[in-house]
Amino acid sequence: MAYVAARGGEKAIQQAERLYREQMGRIDRDRVAGIEAALPSLIDRVMGEASLYAPELAALALAQSGGDLYETLLLLRAWRTTQPRIGIAEPVLPDQTFTHRRISAAFKDIPGGQILGPTLDYSHRILATEALEQGGMSPEPVTPADKPAPSRQPSLASWQKQQGLLAEGTREEVDKHDIPDVTREPLLFPAKRAHTLQSLARADTGGVLALGYAAMRGYGQAHPTVNELRLSEAELRVTHPKGTVFSAGRVKTSQADMVSKLDADGKLPLGFCATFGWNEVKVIAGATLDLNSSTATSDSPMGEEFFLYHTEAVESSGFCIHFKLPHYVTFQSALDALRGAQAEREKTPDASQAVREEEDA
């Protein structure tokens, strides 16, 4: 790939950036706090795709980029690379998380019961124009339950394995310091399981949805059903240098198990996806892709190589916008080749025309 850098217009380039910054207006702590409070779903999405759990920094990046998600991710991932890693947290087990929402579309009665939690699934989609009136609009208060649901809920997949419904699979114990890290190692195929799940966790939500939707519509081999969808807060447990394990706080997480019809062994095949923040669409679509990947052909969009590469937000958006840079060298070469071919045709009489002239003679 050959292109040249823009030169000779340093002042114009500076002014172009200033024009962009002028559109954004003044950015201060109050504005950042307002974005963080008003757009929690967007903050969650950005943190997941940046693989950086930092709500305030996500809000700052959104303010700085004017809401351009890909520019926001680039800012956050670049900042993330400058930070030292001071420790590795203990593994997070689903049944140990503080669960806010947990449902299953495959089984009505599940251990622990269904918990709707915060959702708009059953609401009317009506634009609340009354919020524009003087006084605004306040949410109606929540009525507390007579008996609160347990904060921790059992893992449905673990229960199903005990019932012989799910394949056990192979699990290799790996020291937490040796877990493969896709941010430090290249993504090669066939991909390591850790790399697959990490790539899905930070993949572009829109890209995952597009390919997951294609699988749901029939382009995949497995028709998915939500086995378990869980929104929770996970305890961040780390080891102190003195050896004591302590909690450093909680992070919001989403996870989804998707199942299909029985496989050849009479078991339910399972797909999985999890990410930072609460993002149900992403984990459902991501788990659907994971579910279909094992039976996908090498040339299928449901194959790992296709969907892991093409849902990488920063790399794909960067490749797309790099076409705005000057490509004078390659394009001029193509024009030179075209002009050369035209010149050759002008020198050589057209064969069919020569035949006609002979017949006329």
mmCIF file of C-alpha atoms in Angstrom:
data_model
loop_
_atom_site.group_PDB
_atom_site.id
_atom_site.type_symbol
_atom_site.label_atom_id
_atom_site.label_comp_id
_atom_site.label_asym_id
_atom_site.label_seq_id
_atom_site.Cartn_x
_atom_site.Cartn_y
_atom_site.Cartn_z
ATOM 1 C CA MET A 1 0.000 0.000 0.000
ATOM 2 C CA ALA A 2 1.536 3.277 -1.068
ATOM 3 C CA TYR A 3 0.304 6.720 -0.056
ATOM 4 C CA VAL A 4 2.042 9.952 0.807
ATOM 5 C CA ALA A 5 1.652 12.140 3.855
ATOM 6 C CA ALA A 6 0.057 15.554 3.491
ATOM 7 C CA ARG A 7 2.792 18.203 3.427
ATOM 8 C CA GLY A 8 3.075 21.925 3.056
ATOM 9 C CA GLY A 9 -0.167 22.790 4.809
ATOM 10 C CA GLU A 10 0.770 22.780 8.473
ATOM 11 C CA LYS A 11 -1.228 25.914 9.212
ATOM 12 C CA ALA A 12 -4.264 24.561 7.367
ATOM 13 C CA ILE A 13 -4.037 21.305 9.314
ATOM 14 C CA GLN A 14 -3.863 23.185 12.624
ATOM 15 C CA GLN A 15 -6.852 25.316 11.694
ATOM 16 C CA ALA A 16 -8.838 22.233 10.615
ATOM 17 C CA GLU A 17 -8.347 20.694 14.056
ATOM 18 C CA ARG A 18 -9.255 23.974 15.749
ATOM 19 C CA LEU A 19 -12.488 24.100 13.730
ATOM 20 C CA TYR A 20 -13.337 20.633 14.983
ATOM 21 C CA ARG A 21 -12.506 21.539 18.580
ATOM 22 C CA GLU A 22 -14.598 24.700 18.276
ATOM 23 C CA GLN A 23 -17.633 22.574 17.421
ATOM 24 C CA MET A 24 -17.111 20.626 20.636
ATOM 25 C CA GLY A 25 -17.070 23.746 22.785
ATOM 26 C CA ARG A 26 -15.645 23.974 26.271
ATOM 27 C CA ILE A 27 -14.958 20.667 28.033
ATOM 28 C CA ASP A 28 -14.787 20.676 31.813
ATOM 29 C CA ARG A 29 -15.471 18.326 34.723
ATOM 30 C CA ASP A 30 -19.161 19.297 34.912
ATOM 31 C CA ARG A 31 -19.719 18.453 31.256
ATOM 32 C CA VAL A 32 -17.935 15.113 31.619
ATOM 33 C CA ALA A 33 -19.957 14.289 34.748
ATOM 34 C CA GLY A 34 -23.160 15.167 32.893
ATOM 35 C CA ILE A 35 -22.333 12.769 30.054
ATOM 36 C CA GLU A 36 -21.469 10.006 32.506
ATOM 37 C CA ALA A 37 -24.762 10.460 34.378
ATOM 38 C CA ALA A 38 -27.006 10.899 31.327
ATOM 39 C CA LEU A 39 -25.681 8.154 29.040
ATOM 40 C CA PRO A 40 -24.922 5.058 31.132
ATOM 41 C CA SER A 41 -25.616 2.592 28.292
ATOM 42 C CA LEU A 42 -23.266 4.420 25.943
ATOM 43 C CA ILE A 43 -20.605 4.613 28.650
ATOM 44 C CA ASP A 44 -20.940 0.845 29.170
ATOM 45 C CA ARG A 45 -20.601 0.156 25.443
ATOM 46 C CA VAL A 46 -17.516 2.343 25.130
ATOM 47 C CA MET A 47 -15.822 0.740 28.150
ATOM 48 C CA GLY A 48 -16.470 -2.735 26.756
ATOM 49 C CA GLU A 49 -15.129 -1.970 23.290
ATOM 50 C CA ALA A 50 -12.125 -0.129 24.694
ATOM 51 C CA SER A 51 -11.504 -2.983 27.181
ATOM 52 C CA LEU A 52 -11.006 -0.333 29.841
ATOM 53 C CA TYR A 53 -13.350 -0.033 32.802
ATOM 54 C CA ALA A 54 -13.199 3.674 33.612
ATOM 55 C CA PRO A 55 -16.577 5.492 33.423
ATOM 56 C CA GLU A 56 -15.159 8.984 33.919
ATOM 57 C CA LEU A 57 -12.496 8.512 31.248
ATOM 58 C CA ALA A 58 -15.096 7.054 28.865
ATOM 59 C CA ALA A 59 -17.245 10.150 29.379
ATOM 60 C CA LEU A 60 -14.212 12.399 28.832
ATOM 61 C CA ALA A 61 -13.323 10.611 25.593
ATOM 62 C CA LEU A 62 -16.913 10.982 24.358
ATOM 63 C CA ALA A 63 -16.837 14.702 25.130
ATOM 64 C CA GLN A 64 -13.442 15.145 23.471
ATOM 65 C CA SER A 65 -14.502 13.274 20.315
ATOM 66 C CA GLY A 66 -17.937 14.851 20.085
ATOM 67 C CA GLY A 67 -19.597 11.441 20.326
ATOM 68 C CA ASP A 68 -17.628 9.821 17.498
ATOM 69 C CA LEU A 69 -17.468 6.267 18.893
ATOM 70 C CA TYR A 70 -14.447 5.145 16.889
ATOM 71 C CA GLU A 71 -12.446 8.235 17.833
ATOM 72 C CA THR A 72 -13.534 7.642 21.436
ATOM 73 C CA LEU A 73 -12.257 4.058 21.369
ATOM 74 C CA LEU A 74 -8.968 5.135 19.828
ATOM 75 C CA LEU A 75 -8.446 7.682 22.610
ATOM 76 C CA LEU A 76 -9.234 5.176 25.352
ATOM 77 C CA ARG A 77 -7.206 2.298 23.926
ATOM 78 C CA ALA A 78 -4.232 4.599 23.366
ATOM 79 C CA TRP A 79 -4.466 5.849 26.956
ATOM 80 C CA ARG A 80 -4.843 2.272 28.202
ATOM 81 C CA THR A 81 -1.516 1.256 26.670
ATOM 82 C CA THR A 82 0.301 3.878 28.760
ATOM 83 C CA GLN A 83 -0.897 2.467 32.078
ATOM 84 C CA PRO A 84 1.090 -0.107 34.083
ATOM 85 C CA ARG A 85 -0.447 -3.403 35.126
ATOM 86 C CA ILE A 86 -0.133 -3.574 38.872
ATOM 87 C CA GLY A 87 -1.937 -6.859 39.395
ATOM 88 C CA ILE A 88 -4.130 -9.613 37.985
ATOM 89 C CA ALA A 89 -7.568 -10.179 39.492
ATOM 90 C CA GLU A 90 -8.949 -13.504 40.620
ATOM 91 C CA PRO A 91 -11.270 -15.365 38.206
ATOM 92 C CA VAL A 92 -14.892 -14.198 38.241
ATOM 93 C CA LEU A 93 -17.492 -16.937 38.678
ATOM 94 C CA PRO A 94 -21.075 -16.156 37.559
ATOM 95 C CA ASP A 95 -22.672 -17.483 40.729
ATOM 96 C CA GLN A 96 -20.474 -15.170 42.812
ATOM 97 C CA THR A 97 -21.532 -11.945 41.062
ATOM 98 C CA PHE A 98 -24.051 -9.439 42.447
ATOM 99 C CA THR A 99 -26.901 -10.126 39.998
ATOM 100 C CA HIS A 100 -29.283 -7.351 38.878
ATOM 101 C CA ARG A 101 -30.960 -9.125 35.975
ATOM 102 C CA ARG A 102 -31.040 -12.789 35.014
ATOM 103 C CA ILE A 103 -33.434 -14.412 32.556
ATOM 104 C CA SER A 104 -33.748 -17.501 30.393
ATOM 105 C CA ALA A 105 -35.817 -17.901 27.231
ATOM 106 C CA ALA A 106 -35.106 -21.632 27.028
ATOM 107 C CA PHE A 107 -36.352 -22.669 30.477
ATOM 108 C CA LYS A 108 -39.209 -21.109 32.445
ATOM 109 C CA ASP A 109 -38.334 -22.531 35.842
ATOM 110 C CA ILE A 110 -34.624 -22.179 36.519
ATOM 111 C CA PRO A 111 -32.722 -22.500 39.807
ATOM 112 C CA GLY A 112 -33.028 -19.152 41.562
ATOM 113 C CA GLY A 113 -35.900 -18.019 39.349
ATOM 114 C CA GLN A 114 -36.146 -15.365 36.645
ATOM 115 C CA ILE A 115 -35.218 -11.801 37.626
ATOM 116 C CA LEU A 116 -36.329 -9.129 35.172
ATOM 117 C CA GLY A 117 -34.262 -6.358 36.738
ATOM 118 C CA PRO A 118 -33.827 -3.069 34.833
ATOM 119 C CA THR A 119 -35.153 -3.451 31.274
ATOM 120 C CA LEU A 120 -37.288 -1.782 28.591
ATOM 121 C CA ASP A 121 -38.199 -5.118 27.005
ATOM 122 C CA TYR A 122 -41.885 -4.832 27.870
ATOM 123 C CA SER A 123 -42.397 -1.074 27.601
ATOM 124 C CA HIS A 124 -44.106 1.004 24.913
ATOM 125 C CA ARG A 125 -41.656 2.884 22.712
ATOM 126 C CA ILE A 126 -43.205 6.350 22.913
ATOM 127 C CA LEU A 127 -41.100 9.492 22.668
ATOM 128 C CA ALA A 128 -41.465 11.388 25.951
ATOM 129 C CA THR A 129 -42.021 14.872 24.512
ATOM 130 C CA GLU A 130 -43.320 16.004 27.906
ATOM 131 C CA ALA A 131 -39.696 16.046 29.050
ATOM 132 C CA LEU A 132 -39.243 19.140 26.895
ATOM 133 C CA GLU A 133 -41.908 21.014 28.825
ATOM 134 C CA GLN A 134 -41.089 23.239 31.754
ATOM 135 C CA GLY A 135 -40.375 21.107 34.777
ATOM 136 C CA GLY A 136 -39.165 18.122 32.770
ATOM 137 C CA MET A 137 -40.025 14.505 33.568
ATOM 138 C CA SER A 138 -39.084 12.388 36.563
ATOM 139 C CA PRO A 139 -39.201 8.578 36.703
ATOM 140 C CA GLU A 140 -41.902 6.913 38.748
ATOM 141 C CA PRO A 141 -40.616 5.410 42.001
ATOM 142 C CA VAL A 142 -39.912 1.683 42.140
ATOM 143 C CA THR A 143 -42.100 -0.343 44.494
ATOM 144 C CA PRO A 144 -39.882 -2.538 46.689
ATOM 145 C CA ALA A 145 -40.603 -6.271 46.649
ATOM 146 C CA ASP A 146 -41.955 -7.928 49.763
ATOM 147 C CA LYS A 147 -39.001 -10.266 49.665
ATOM 148 C CA PRO A 148 -35.830 -9.198 47.855
ATOM 149 C CA ALA A 149 -34.263 -11.626 45.415
ATOM 150 C CA PRO A 150 -30.971 -13.203 46.464
ATOM 151 C CA SER A 151 -28.030 -11.086 45.350
ATOM 152 C CA ARG A 152 -26.217 -14.145 44.011
ATOM 153 C CA GLN A 153 -27.761 -16.579 41.563
ATOM 154 C CA PRO A 154 -26.532 -20.047 40.535
ATOM 155 C CA SER A 155 -25.082 -20.651 37.097
ATOM 156 C CA LEU A 156 -27.684 -22.234 34.841
ATOM 157 C CA ALA A 157 -25.028 -23.842 32.632
ATOM 158 C CA SER A 158 -23.458 -25.550 35.651
ATOM 159 C CA TRP A 159 -26.850 -26.922 36.677
ATOM 160 C CA GLN A 160 -27.478 -28.175 33.119
ATOM 161 C CA LYS A 161 -24.149 -29.979 33.058
ATOM 162 C CA GLN A 162 -25.117 -31.771 36.234
ATOM 163 C CA GLN A 163 -28.350 -32.832 34.500
ATOM 164 C CA GLY A 164 -26.403 -34.139 31.504
ATOM 165 C CA LEU A 165 -27.849 -31.549 29.121
ATOM 166 C CA LEU A 166 -24.586 -29.816 28.210
ATOM 167 C CA ALA A 167 -21.322 -31.315 27.073
ATOM 168 C CA GLU A 168 -18.651 -31.068 29.739
ATOM 169 C CA GLY A 169 -15.989 -29.848 27.357
ATOM 170 C CA THR A 170 -12.293 -29.721 28.081
ATOM 171 C CA ARG A 171 -10.991 -27.331 30.704
ATOM 172 C CA GLU A 172 -7.315 -26.745 31.209
ATOM 173 C CA GLU A 173 -6.165 -25.106 34.412
ATOM 174 C CA VAL A 174 -3.893 -22.176 33.580
ATOM 175 C CA ASP A 175 -2.092 -19.930 36.011
ATOM 176 C CA LYS A 176 -3.605 -16.449 35.886
ATOM 177 C CA HIS A 177 -0.241 -14.972 34.905
ATOM 178 C CA ASP A 178 -0.105 -17.278 31.864
ATOM 179 C CA ILE A 179 -3.565 -16.532 30.453
ATOM 180 C CA PRO A 180 -3.205 -15.516 26.762
ATOM 181 C CA ASP A 181 -3.760 -11.785 26.221
ATOM 182 C CA VAL A 182 -4.988 -10.602 22.812
ATOM 183 C CA THR A 183 -3.767 -7.053 23.553
ATOM 184 C CA ARG A 184 -0.191 -8.340 23.787
ATOM 185 C CA GLU A 185 -0.214 -11.294 21.394
ATOM 186 C CA PRO A 186 -1.257 -11.493 17.727
ATOM 187 C CA LEU A 187 -4.601 -13.059 16.877
ATOM 188 C CA LEU A 188 -3.754 -16.256 14.979
ATOM 189 C CA PHE A 189 -6.038 -18.984 13.671
ATOM 190 C CA PRO A 190 -7.274 -21.344 14.835
ATOM 191 C CA ALA A 191 -7.663 -18.858 17.673
ATOM 192 C CA LYS A 192 -6.979 -19.660 21.299
ATOM 193 C CA ARG A 193 -10.185 -19.832 23.290
ATOM 194 C CA ALA A 194 -9.030 -16.938 25.472
ATOM 195 C CA HIS A 195 -8.346 -14.804 22.384
ATOM 196 C CA THR A 196 -11.776 -15.591 20.944
ATOM 197 C CA LEU A 197 -13.618 -14.516 24.087
ATOM 198 C CA GLN A 198 -11.407 -11.449 24.589
ATOM 199 C CA SER A 199 -11.917 -10.360 20.978
ATOM 200 C CA LEU A 200 -15.686 -10.740 21.273
ATOM 201 C CA ALA A 201 -15.653 -8.817 24.558
ATOM 202 C CA ARG A 202 -14.033 -5.776 22.891
ATOM 203 C CA ALA A 203 -15.618 -6.157 19.449
ATOM 204 C CA ASP A 204 -17.727 -3.456 17.819
ATOM 205 C CA THR A 205 -21.326 -3.837 19.012
ATOM 206 C CA GLY A 206 -22.804 -2.911 15.628
ATOM 207 C CA GLY A 207 -20.550 -5.324 13.753
ATOM 208 C CA VAL A 208 -21.297 -8.183 16.154
ATOM 209 C CA LEU A 209 -25.019 -7.454 15.856
ATOM 210 C CA ALA A 210 -24.922 -7.431 12.034
ATOM 211 C CA LEU A 211 -23.179 -10.799 11.792
ATOM 212 C CA GLY A 212 -25.113 -12.281 14.714
ATOM 213 C CA TYR A 213 -28.368 -11.197 13.067
ATOM 214 C CA ALA A 214 -27.269 -12.849 9.835
ATOM 215 C CA ALA A 215 -26.719 -16.088 11.754
ATOM 216 C CA MET A 216 -30.127 -15.769 13.403
ATOM 217 C CA ARG A 217 -31.846 -15.259 10.044
ATOM 218 C CA GLY A 218 -30.510 -18.557 8.726
ATOM 219 C CA TYR A 219 -26.993 -17.939 7.439
ATOM 220 C CA GLY A 220 -25.662 -19.825 10.452
ATOM 221 C CA GLN A 221 -26.062 -23.533 11.098
ATOM 222 C CA ALA A 222 -27.423 -23.190 14.653
ATOM 223 C CA HIS A 223 -30.691 -21.467 15.549
ATOM 224 C CA PRO A 224 -30.024 -19.745 18.904
ATOM 225 C CA THR A 225 -32.084 -19.536 22.075
ATOM 226 C CA VAL A 226 -31.119 -17.504 25.136
ATOM 227 C CA ASN A 227 -30.126 -20.078 27.729
ATOM 228 C CA GLU A 228 -29.143 -17.448 30.291
ATOM 229 C CA LEU A 229 -28.658 -13.704 30.130
ATOM 230 C CA ARG A 230 -27.128 -12.052 33.166
ATOM 231 C CA LEU A 231 -26.367 -8.441 34.083
ATOM 232 C CA SER A 232 -24.355 -8.210 37.259
ATOM 233 C CA GLU A 233 -21.600 -6.538 39.214
ATOM 234 C CA ALA A 234 -18.457 -8.592 39.635
ATOM 235 C CA GLU A 235 -16.209 -8.269 42.644
ATOM 236 C CA LEU A 236 -12.693 -7.283 41.655
ATOM 237 C CA ARG A 237 -10.583 -9.448 43.951
ATOM 238 C CA VAL A 238 -6.843 -8.900 43.847
ATOM 239 C CA THR A 239 -3.919 -10.120 45.901
ATOM 240 C CA HIS A 240 -2.077 -7.632 48.093
ATOM 241 C CA PRO A 241 1.745 -7.805 47.976
ATOM 242 C CA LYS A 242 1.567 -9.210 51.516
ATOM 243 C CA GLY A 243 -0.561 -12.099 50.237
ATOM 244 C CA THR A 244 -4.004 -10.979 51.425
ATOM 245 C CA VAL A 245 -6.843 -11.182 48.867
ATOM 246 C CA PHE A 246 -9.114 -8.135 49.043
ATOM 247 C CA SER A 247 -11.888 -6.464 47.043
ATOM 248 C CA ALA A 248 -10.869 -3.430 44.991
ATOM 249 C CA GLY A 249 -14.470 -2.637 44.016
ATOM 250 C CA ARG A 250 -17.055 -3.867 41.531
ATOM 251 C CA VAL A 251 -17.385 -3.675 37.755
ATOM 252 C CA LYS A 252 -20.578 -4.086 35.740
ATOM 253 C CA THR A 253 -20.551 -7.132 33.458
ATOM 254 C CA SER A 254 -22.869 -8.741 30.903
ATOM 255 C CA GLN A 255 -22.833 -12.376 29.877
ATOM 256 C CA ALA A 256 -24.979 -14.606 27.685
ATOM 257 C CA ASP A 257 -25.207 -18.343 27.093
ATOM 258 C CA MET A 258 -26.885 -19.306 23.799
ATOM 259 C CA VAL A 259 -27.981 -22.853 23.025
ATOM 260 C CA SER A 260 -29.243 -24.613 19.918
ATOM 261 C CA LYS A 261 -30.950 -27.925 19.229
ATOM 262 C CA LEU A 262 -29.400 -31.186 20.363
ATOM 263 C CA ASP A 263 -26.174 -32.166 18.634
ATOM 264 C CA ALA A 264 -25.177 -35.633 17.429
ATOM 265 C CA ASP A 265 -24.296 -36.659 20.990
ATOM 266 C CA GLY A 266 -27.690 -35.634 22.350
ATOM 267 C CA LYS A 267 -26.287 -32.571 24.140
ATOM 268 C CA LEU A 268 -27.108 -28.884 23.872
ATOM 269 C CA PRO A 269 -24.325 -26.963 22.075
ATOM 270 C CA LEU A 270 -23.453 -23.775 23.928
ATOM 271 C CA GLY A 271 -22.135 -20.385 22.800
ATOM 272 C CA PHE A 272 -20.815 -17.779 25.243
ATOM 273 C CA CYS A 273 -19.963 -14.091 25.299
ATOM 274 C CA ALA A 274 -19.243 -11.618 28.102
ATOM 275 C CA THR A 275 -18.145 -8.001 28.244
ATOM 276 C CA PHE A 276 -17.643 -4.992 30.494
ATOM 277 C CA GLY A 277 -20.754 -2.932 31.186
ATOM 278 C CA TRP A 278 -24.382 -3.810 30.515
ATOM 279 C CA ASN A 279 -24.818 -4.511 26.804
ATOM 280 C CA GLU A 280 -27.385 -7.234 26.182
ATOM 281 C CA VAL A 281 -27.470 -6.949 22.384
ATOM 282 C CA LYS A 282 -23.738 -7.462 22.092
ATOM 283 C CA VAL A 283 -23.455 -10.523 24.316
ATOM 284 C CA ILE A 284 -26.497 -12.220 22.747
ATOM 285 C CA ALA A 285 -25.181 -11.628 19.216
ATOM 286 C CA GLY A 286 -21.615 -12.517 20.252
ATOM 287 C CA ALA A 287 -22.683 -15.767 21.894
ATOM 288 C CA THR A 288 -24.660 -16.598 18.731
ATOM 289 C CA LEU A 289 -21.512 -16.210 16.644
ATOM 290 C CA ASP A 290 -19.583 -18.350 19.123
ATOM 291 C CA LEU A 291 -22.334 -20.965 18.936
ATOM 292 C CA ASN A 292 -22.135 -21.110 15.117
ATOM 293 C CA SER A 293 -18.359 -20.983 14.748
ATOM 294 C CA SER A 294 -17.737 -24.673 15.471
ATOM 295 C CA THR A 295 -19.831 -25.799 12.474
ATOM 296 C CA ALA A 296 -18.946 -22.951 10.092
ATOM 297 C CA THR A 297 -17.048 -23.595 6.868
ATOM 298 C CA SER A 298 -13.753 -21.842 6.183
ATOM 299 C CA ASP A 299 -15.369 -19.360 3.768
ATOM 300 C CA SER A 300 -18.366 -18.557 5.987
ATOM 301 C CA PRO A 301 -18.954 -15.208 7.747
ATOM 302 C CA MET A 302 -19.804 -17.330 10.779
ATOM 303 C CA GLY A 303 -16.206 -18.595 10.922
ATOM 304 C CA GLU A 304 -13.942 -17.214 13.648
ATOM 305 C CA GLU A 305 -11.441 -15.698 11.259
ATOM 306 C CA PHE A 306 -14.174 -13.686 9.549
ATOM 307 C CA PHE A 307 -16.132 -12.331 12.501
ATOM 308 C CA LEU A 308 -13.183 -11.756 14.848
ATOM 309 C CA TYR A 309 -11.249 -9.747 12.251
ATOM 310 C CA HIS A 310 -14.199 -7.797 10.905
ATOM 311 C CA THR A 311 -15.649 -6.716 14.236
ATOM 312 C CA GLU A 312 -12.362 -5.234 15.519
ATOM 313 C CA ALA A 313 -13.562 -1.638 15.848
ATOM 314 C CA VAL A 314 -10.332 0.370 15.928
ATOM 315 C CA GLU A 315 -8.510 -1.584 13.234
ATOM 316 C CA SER A 316 -11.455 -1.703 10.829
ATOM 317 C CA SER A 317 -12.419 1.956 11.289
ATOM 318 C CA GLY A 318 -8.768 2.976 10.970
ATOM 319 C CA PHE A 319 -8.404 1.053 7.726
ATOM 320 C CA CYS A 320 -11.586 2.663 6.413
ATOM 321 C CA ILE A 321 -10.660 6.267 7.200
ATOM 322 C CA HIS A 322 -7.062 5.859 6.009
ATOM 323 C CA PHE A 323 -8.483 6.059 2.476
ATOM 324 C CA LYS A 324 -8.969 9.791 3.127
ATOM 325 C CA LEU A 325 -5.185 10.219 3.123
ATOM 326 C CA PRO A 326 -3.487 11.126 -0.165
ATOM 327 C CA HIS A 327 -3.080 8.084 -2.423
ATOM 328 C CA TYR A 328 -1.592 10.048 -5.301
ATOM 329 C CA VAL A 329 1.187 7.557 -6.046
ATOM 330 C CA THR A 330 -0.961 4.464 -6.489
ATOM 331 C CA PHE A 331 -3.760 6.279 -8.284
ATOM 332 C CA GLN A 332 -1.345 8.024 -10.660
ATOM 333 C CA SER A 333 0.239 4.652 -11.413
ATOM 334 C CA ALA A 334 -3.179 3.272 -12.335
ATOM 335 C CA LEU A 335 -3.836 6.279 -14.582
ATOM 336 C CA ASP A 336 -0.450 5.858 -16.278
ATOM 337 C CA ALA A 337 -1.266 2.215 -16.992
ATOM 338 C CA LEU A 338 -4.666 3.191 -18.408
ATOM 339 C CA ARG A 339 -3.188 5.889 -20.624
ATOM 340 C CA GLY A 340 -0.516 3.470 -21.825
ATOM 341 C CA ALA A 341 -3.148 0.930 -22.814
ATOM 342 C CA GLN A 342 -5.132 3.590 -24.638
ATOM 343 C CA ALA A 343 -2.018 4.677 -26.528
ATOM 344 C CA GLU A 344 -1.317 1.086 -27.578
ATOM 345 C CA ARG A 345 -4.846 0.694 -28.906
ATOM 346 C CA GLU A 346 -4.478 3.866 -30.951
ATOM 347 C CA LYS A 347 -1.261 2.527 -32.516
ATOM 348 C CA THR A 348 -2.734 -0.895 -33.333
ATOM 349 C CA PRO A 349 -5.747 -0.946 -35.710
ATOM 350 C CA ASP A 350 -8.801 -2.665 -34.347
ATOM 351 C CA ALA A 351 -8.847 -6.274 -35.547
ATOM 352 C CA SER A 352 -12.560 -6.288 -36.367
ATOM 353 C CA GLN A 353 -12.245 -3.006 -38.260
ATOM 354 C CA ALA A 354 -9.376 -4.448 -40.315
ATOM 355 C CA VAL A 355 -11.505 -7.480 -41.233
ATOM 356 C CA ARG A 356 -14.395 -5.229 -42.346
ATOM 357 C CA GLU A 357 -12.063 -3.141 -44.501
ATOM 358 C CA GLU A 358 -10.775 -6.306 -46.213
ATOM 359 C CA GLU A 359 -14.356 -7.502 -46.897
ATOM 360 C CA ASP A 360 -15.309 -4.113 -48.362
ATOM 361 C CA ALA A 361 -12.278 -4.233 -50.601
#
